[in-house]
mmCIF file of C-alpha atoms in Angstrom:
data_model
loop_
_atom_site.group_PDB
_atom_site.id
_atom_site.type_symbol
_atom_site.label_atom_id
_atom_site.label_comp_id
_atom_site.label_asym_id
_atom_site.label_seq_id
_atom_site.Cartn_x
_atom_site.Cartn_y
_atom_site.Cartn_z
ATOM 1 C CA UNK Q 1 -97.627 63.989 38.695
ATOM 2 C CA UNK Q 2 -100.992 62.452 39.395
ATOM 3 C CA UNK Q 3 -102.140 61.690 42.708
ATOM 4 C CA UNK Q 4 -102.806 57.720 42.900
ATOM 5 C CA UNK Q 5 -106.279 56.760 44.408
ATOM 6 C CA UNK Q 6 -105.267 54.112 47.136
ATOM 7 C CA UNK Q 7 -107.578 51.562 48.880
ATOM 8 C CA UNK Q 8 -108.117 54.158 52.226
ATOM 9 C CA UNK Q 9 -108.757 57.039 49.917
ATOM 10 C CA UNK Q 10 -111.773 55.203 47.890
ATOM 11 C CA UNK Q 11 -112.878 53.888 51.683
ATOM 12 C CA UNK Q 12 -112.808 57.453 52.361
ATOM 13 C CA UNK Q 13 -114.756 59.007 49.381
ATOM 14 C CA UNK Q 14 -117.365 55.874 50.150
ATOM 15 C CA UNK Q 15 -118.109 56.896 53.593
ATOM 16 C CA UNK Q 16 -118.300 60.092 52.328
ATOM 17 C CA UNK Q 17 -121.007 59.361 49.682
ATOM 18 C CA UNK Q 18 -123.537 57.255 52.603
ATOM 19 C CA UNK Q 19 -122.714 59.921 55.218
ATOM 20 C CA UNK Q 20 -124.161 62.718 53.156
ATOM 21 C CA UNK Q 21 -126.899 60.206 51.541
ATOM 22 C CA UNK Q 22 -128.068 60.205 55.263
ATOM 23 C CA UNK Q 23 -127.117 64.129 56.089
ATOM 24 C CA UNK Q 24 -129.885 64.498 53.097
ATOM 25 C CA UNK Q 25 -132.514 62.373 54.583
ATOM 26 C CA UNK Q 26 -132.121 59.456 51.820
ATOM 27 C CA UNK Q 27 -131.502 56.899 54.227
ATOM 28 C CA UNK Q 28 -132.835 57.591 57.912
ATOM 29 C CA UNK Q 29 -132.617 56.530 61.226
ATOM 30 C CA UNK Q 30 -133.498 52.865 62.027
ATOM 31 C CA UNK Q 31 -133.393 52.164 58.204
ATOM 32 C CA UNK Q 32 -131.202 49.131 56.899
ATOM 33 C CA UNK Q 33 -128.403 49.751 53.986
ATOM 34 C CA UNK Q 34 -128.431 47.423 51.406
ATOM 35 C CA UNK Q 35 -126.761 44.130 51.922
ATOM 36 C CA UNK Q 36 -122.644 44.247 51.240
ATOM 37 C CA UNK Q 37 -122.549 42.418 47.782
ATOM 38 C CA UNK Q 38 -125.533 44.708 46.925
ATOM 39 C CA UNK Q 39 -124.590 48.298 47.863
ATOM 40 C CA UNK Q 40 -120.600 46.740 46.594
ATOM 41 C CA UNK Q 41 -122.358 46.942 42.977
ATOM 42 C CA UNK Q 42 -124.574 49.861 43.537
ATOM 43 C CA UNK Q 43 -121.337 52.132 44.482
ATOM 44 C CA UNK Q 44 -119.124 50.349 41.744
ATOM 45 C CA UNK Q 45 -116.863 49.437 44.269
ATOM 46 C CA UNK Q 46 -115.067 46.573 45.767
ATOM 47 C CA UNK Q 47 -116.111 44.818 48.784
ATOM 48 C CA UNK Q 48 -112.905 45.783 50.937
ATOM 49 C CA UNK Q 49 -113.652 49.166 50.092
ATOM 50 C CA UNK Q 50 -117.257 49.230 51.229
ATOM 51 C CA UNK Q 51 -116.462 48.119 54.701
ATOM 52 C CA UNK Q 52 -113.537 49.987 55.373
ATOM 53 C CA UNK Q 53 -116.728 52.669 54.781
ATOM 54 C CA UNK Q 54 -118.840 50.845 57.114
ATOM 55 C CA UNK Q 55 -116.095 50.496 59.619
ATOM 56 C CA UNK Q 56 -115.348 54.582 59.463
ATOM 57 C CA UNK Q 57 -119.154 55.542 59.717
ATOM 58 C CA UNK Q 58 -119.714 52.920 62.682
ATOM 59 C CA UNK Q 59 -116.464 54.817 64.435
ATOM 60 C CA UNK Q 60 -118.236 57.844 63.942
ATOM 61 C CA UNK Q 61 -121.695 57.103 65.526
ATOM 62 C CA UNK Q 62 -123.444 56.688 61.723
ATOM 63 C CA UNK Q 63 -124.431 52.830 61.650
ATOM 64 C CA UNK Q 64 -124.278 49.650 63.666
ATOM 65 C CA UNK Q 65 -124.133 46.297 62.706
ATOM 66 C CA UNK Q 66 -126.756 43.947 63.819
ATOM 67 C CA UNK Q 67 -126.649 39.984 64.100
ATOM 68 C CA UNK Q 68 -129.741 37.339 63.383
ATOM 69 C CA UNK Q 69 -132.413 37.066 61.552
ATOM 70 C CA UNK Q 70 -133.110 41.069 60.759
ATOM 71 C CA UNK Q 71 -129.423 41.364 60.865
ATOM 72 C CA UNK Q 72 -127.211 43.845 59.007
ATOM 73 C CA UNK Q 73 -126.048 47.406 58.979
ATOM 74 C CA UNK Q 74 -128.545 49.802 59.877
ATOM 75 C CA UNK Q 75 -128.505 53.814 60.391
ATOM 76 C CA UNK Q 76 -128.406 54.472 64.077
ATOM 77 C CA UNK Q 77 -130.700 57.259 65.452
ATOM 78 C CA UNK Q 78 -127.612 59.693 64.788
ATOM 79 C CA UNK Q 79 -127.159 61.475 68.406
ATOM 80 C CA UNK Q 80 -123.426 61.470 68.250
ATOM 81 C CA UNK Q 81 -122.606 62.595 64.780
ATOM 82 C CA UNK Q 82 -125.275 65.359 65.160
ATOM 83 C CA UNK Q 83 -124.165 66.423 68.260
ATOM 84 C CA UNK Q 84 -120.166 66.459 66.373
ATOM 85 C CA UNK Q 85 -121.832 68.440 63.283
ATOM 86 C CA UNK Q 86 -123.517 71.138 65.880
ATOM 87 C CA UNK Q 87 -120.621 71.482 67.243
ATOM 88 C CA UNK Q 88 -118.292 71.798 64.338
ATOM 89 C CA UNK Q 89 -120.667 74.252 62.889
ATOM 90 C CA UNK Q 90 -120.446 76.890 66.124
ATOM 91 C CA UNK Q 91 -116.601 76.373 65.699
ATOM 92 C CA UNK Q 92 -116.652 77.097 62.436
ATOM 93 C CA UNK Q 93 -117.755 80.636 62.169
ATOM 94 C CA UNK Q 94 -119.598 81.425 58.840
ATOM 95 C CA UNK Q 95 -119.242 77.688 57.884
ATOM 96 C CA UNK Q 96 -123.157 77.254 58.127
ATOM 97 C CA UNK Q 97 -123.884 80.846 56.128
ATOM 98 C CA UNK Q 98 -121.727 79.757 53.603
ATOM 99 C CA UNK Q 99 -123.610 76.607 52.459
ATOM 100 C CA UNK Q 100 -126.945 78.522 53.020
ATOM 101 C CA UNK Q 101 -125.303 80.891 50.338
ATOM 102 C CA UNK Q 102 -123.913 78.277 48.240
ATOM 103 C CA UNK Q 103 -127.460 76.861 47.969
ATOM 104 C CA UNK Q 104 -129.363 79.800 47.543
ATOM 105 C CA UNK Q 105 -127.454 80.715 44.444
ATOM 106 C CA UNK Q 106 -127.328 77.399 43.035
ATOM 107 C CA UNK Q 107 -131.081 76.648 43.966
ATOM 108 C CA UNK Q 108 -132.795 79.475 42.698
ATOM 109 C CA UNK Q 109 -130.769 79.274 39.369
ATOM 110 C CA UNK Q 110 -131.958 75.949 39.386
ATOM 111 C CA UNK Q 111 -135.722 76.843 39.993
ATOM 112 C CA UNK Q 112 -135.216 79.960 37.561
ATOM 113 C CA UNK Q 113 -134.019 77.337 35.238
ATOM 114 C CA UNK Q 114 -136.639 75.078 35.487
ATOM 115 C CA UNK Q 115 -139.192 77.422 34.935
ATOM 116 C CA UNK Q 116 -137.552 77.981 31.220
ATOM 117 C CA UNK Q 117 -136.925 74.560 30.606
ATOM 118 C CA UNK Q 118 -139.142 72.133 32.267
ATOM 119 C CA UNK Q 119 -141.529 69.764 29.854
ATOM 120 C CA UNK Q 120 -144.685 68.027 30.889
ATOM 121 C CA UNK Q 121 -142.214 64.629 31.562
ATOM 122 C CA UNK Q 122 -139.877 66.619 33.261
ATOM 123 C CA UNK Q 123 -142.165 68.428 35.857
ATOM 124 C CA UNK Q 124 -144.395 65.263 36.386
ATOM 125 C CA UNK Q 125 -141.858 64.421 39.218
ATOM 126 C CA UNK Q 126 -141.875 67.419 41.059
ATOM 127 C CA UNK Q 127 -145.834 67.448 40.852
ATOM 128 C CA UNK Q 128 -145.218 63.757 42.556
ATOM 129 C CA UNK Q 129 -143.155 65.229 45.433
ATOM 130 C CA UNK Q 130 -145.467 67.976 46.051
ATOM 131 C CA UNK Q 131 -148.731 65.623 46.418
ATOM 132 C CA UNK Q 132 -146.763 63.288 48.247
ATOM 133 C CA UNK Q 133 -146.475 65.849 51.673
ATOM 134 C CA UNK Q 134 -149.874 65.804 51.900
ATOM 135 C CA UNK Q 135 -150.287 62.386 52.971
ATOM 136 C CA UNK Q 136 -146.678 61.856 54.552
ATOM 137 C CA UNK Q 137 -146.749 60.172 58.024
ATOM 138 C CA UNK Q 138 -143.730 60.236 60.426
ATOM 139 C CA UNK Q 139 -140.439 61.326 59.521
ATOM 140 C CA UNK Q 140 -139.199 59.501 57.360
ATOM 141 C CA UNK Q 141 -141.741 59.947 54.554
ATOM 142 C CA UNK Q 142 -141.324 63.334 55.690
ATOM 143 C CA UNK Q 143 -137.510 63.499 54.449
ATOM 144 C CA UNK Q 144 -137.731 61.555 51.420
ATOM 145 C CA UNK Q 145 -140.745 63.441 50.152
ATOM 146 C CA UNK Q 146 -138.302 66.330 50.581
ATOM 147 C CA UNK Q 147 -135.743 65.269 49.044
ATOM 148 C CA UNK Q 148 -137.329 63.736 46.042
ATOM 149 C CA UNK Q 149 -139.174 67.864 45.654
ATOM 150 C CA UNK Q 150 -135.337 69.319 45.669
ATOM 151 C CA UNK Q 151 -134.133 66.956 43.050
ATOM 152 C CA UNK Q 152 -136.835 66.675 40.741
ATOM 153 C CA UNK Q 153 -136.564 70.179 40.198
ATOM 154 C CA UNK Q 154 -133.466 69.906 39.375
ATOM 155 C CA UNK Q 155 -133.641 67.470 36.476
ATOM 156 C CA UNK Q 156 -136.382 69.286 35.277
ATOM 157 C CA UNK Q 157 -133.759 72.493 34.256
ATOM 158 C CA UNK Q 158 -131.792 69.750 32.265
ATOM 159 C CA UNK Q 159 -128.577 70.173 33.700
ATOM 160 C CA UNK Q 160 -126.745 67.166 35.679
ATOM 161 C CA UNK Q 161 -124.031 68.898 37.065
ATOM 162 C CA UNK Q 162 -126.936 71.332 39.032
ATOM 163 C CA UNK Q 163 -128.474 68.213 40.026
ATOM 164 C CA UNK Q 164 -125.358 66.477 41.418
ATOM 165 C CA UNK Q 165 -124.436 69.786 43.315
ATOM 166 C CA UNK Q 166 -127.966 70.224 44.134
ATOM 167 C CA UNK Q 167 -127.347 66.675 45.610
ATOM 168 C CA UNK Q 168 -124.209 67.487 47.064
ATOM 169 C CA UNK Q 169 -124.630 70.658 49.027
ATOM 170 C CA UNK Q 170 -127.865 69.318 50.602
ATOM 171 C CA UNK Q 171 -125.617 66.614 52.211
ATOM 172 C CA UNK Q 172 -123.120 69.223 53.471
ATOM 173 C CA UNK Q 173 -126.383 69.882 56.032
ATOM 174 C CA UNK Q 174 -126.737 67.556 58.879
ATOM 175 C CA UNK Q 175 -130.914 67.324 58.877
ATOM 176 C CA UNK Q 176 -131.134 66.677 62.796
ATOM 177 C CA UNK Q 177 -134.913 67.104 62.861
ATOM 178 C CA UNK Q 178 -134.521 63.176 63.355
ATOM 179 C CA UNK Q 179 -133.495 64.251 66.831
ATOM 180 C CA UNK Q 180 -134.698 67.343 67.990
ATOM 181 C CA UNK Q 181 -137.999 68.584 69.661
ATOM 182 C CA UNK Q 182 -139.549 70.414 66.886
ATOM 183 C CA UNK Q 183 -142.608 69.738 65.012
ATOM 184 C CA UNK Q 184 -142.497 68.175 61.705
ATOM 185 C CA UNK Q 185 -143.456 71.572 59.665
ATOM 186 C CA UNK Q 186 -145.531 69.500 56.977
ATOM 187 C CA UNK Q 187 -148.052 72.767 56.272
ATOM 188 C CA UNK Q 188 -144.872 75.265 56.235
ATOM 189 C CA UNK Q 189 -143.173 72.941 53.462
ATOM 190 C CA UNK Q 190 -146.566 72.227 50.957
ATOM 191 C CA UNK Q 191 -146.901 75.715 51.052
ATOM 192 C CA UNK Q 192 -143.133 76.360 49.847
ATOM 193 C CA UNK Q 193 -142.718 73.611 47.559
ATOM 194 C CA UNK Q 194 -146.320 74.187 46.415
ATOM 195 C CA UNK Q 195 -145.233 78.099 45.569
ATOM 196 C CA UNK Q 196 -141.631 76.671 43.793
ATOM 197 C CA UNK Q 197 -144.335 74.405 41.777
ATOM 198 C CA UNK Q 198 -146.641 76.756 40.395
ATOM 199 C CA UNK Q 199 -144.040 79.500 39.233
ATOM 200 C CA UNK Q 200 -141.754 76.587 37.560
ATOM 201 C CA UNK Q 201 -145.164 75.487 35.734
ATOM 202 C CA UNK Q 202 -145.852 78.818 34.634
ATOM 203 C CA UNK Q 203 -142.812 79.436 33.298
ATOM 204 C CA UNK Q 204 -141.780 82.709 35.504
ATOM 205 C CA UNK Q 205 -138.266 82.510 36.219
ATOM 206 C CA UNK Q 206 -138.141 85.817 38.663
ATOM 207 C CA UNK Q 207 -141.043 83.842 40.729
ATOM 208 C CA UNK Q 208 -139.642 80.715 41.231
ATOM 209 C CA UNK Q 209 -136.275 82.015 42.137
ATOM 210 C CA UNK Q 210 -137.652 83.931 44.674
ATOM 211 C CA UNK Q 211 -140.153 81.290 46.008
ATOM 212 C CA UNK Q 212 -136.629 79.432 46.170
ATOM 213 C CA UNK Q 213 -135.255 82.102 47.953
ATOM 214 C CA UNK Q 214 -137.366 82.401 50.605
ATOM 215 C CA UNK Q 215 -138.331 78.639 51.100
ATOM 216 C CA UNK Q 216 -134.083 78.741 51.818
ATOM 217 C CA UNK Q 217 -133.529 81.918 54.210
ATOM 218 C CA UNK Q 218 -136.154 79.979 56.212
ATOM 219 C CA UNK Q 219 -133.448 77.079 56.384
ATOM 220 C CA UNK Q 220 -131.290 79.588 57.367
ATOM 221 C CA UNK Q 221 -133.253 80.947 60.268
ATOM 222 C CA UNK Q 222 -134.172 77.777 61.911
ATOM 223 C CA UNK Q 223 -130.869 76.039 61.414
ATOM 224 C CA UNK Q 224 -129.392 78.893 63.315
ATOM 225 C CA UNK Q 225 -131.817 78.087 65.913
ATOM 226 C CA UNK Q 226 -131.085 74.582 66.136
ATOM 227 C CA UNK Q 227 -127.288 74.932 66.058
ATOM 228 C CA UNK Q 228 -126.782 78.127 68.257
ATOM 229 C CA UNK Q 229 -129.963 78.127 70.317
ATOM 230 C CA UNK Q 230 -132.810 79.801 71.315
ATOM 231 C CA UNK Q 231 -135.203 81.478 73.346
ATOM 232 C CA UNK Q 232 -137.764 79.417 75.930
ATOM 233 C CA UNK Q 233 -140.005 77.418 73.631
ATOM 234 C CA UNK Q 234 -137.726 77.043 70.761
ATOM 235 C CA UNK Q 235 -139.230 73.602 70.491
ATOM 236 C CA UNK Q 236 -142.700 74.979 69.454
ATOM 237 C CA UNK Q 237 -140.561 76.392 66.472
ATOM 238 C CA UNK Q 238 -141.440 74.501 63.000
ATOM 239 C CA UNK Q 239 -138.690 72.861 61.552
ATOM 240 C CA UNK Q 240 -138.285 74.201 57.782
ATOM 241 C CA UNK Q 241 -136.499 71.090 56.270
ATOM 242 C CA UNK Q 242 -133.154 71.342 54.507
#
């Protein structure tokens, strides 16, 4: 029999979709959503829907709602949900490995595909993302440069479903550098995405995959440090971003 989709579970798969659009740095801290009848039409959804959403990521620490003139619903600076993902992922044994894992092999098929596939229209983009760290300033430009890197590559191997789990397993990640004490790593990221670059516009496969590779077990080793802890100085540690 199927399984009918009721008003709480499309609430549900709504908050779902913002929470990781902010786990993956689309939307960040002290940024405002859309307004309601706008984000309603950008999700496809109905109004109702959207803020039961709003309702469930305000319960869990993700947004507030401001009145007045610069009113609306804006991402809040994230303490307690980060503090609840930390958390969950020390409970969770493995949890954290596993989408490490997960990414690796999806990412560096991705990169490896890429390499094989890419045209001049298709690699633009990820040319774009790469330039754009070098003149990022704060954070936020910081993230969304990032981010754009990640999923330009991933159009450029022609394959939608690898960018929509590209998409999706970067927003099984909580990205608390937002809230943390560690430098924003923008040398230690040009140099990665820079390296992912030049082996996709060669066209070596092996290269990129491995440039992939290691740009990733870096993710690995200072997520660990951020979830688990560290030695004295930790926060002298550069962040290598998600």
């Amino acid at each position: 029999m199927a399984r009918q989709v009721s008003s709480t579970t499309l609430a549900q798969a709504v908050a779902d979709h913002l929470r990781m659009r902010i786990h993956r740095g689309d939307v960040s801290p002290g940024e405002r959503l859309p307004a309601e009848r706008e984000l309603a039409e950008q999700l496809g959804v109905a109004r109702i829907s959207l803020r039961e959403a709003i309702r469930q990521l305000r319960e869990d620490g993700y947004v507030e709602v401001r009145r007045g003139s610069t009113g609306g619903t804006y991402v809040t600076e994230l303490h307690r949900p980060a503090e609840a993902w930390r958390a969950r992922m020390r409970a969770q044994a493995g949890e954290m490995d596993d989408i490490i894992d997960f990414r690796i092999a999806l990412e560096t098929e991705t990169a490896a595909l890429a390499a094989r596939r890419h045209t001049a229209v298709g690699l633009a983009p990820v040319r774009e993302a790469v330039l754009a760290l070098h003149d990022v300033i704060g954070r936020t430009a910081f993230r969304q440069a990032d981010s754009r890197f990640h999923v330009a590559l991933a159009r450029a191997a022609g394959n939608e479903r690898l960018e929509e789990a590209v998409e999706s397993a970067r927003g099984e990640l909580f990205s608390p550098r937002d809230l943390l004490p560690f430098r924003e790593p923008v040398e230690e990221t040009l140099r990665d995405h820079q390296a992912i670059y030049e082996a996709v516009a060669a066209g070596d496969a092996a290269a990129a995959s491995a440039a992939m590779r290691a740009h990733l077990e870096g993710t690995r080793r200072q997520l660990r440090i951020i979830v688990f802890g560290a030695e004295d100085g930790a926060d002298e540690v550069a962040w290598s971003p998600v």
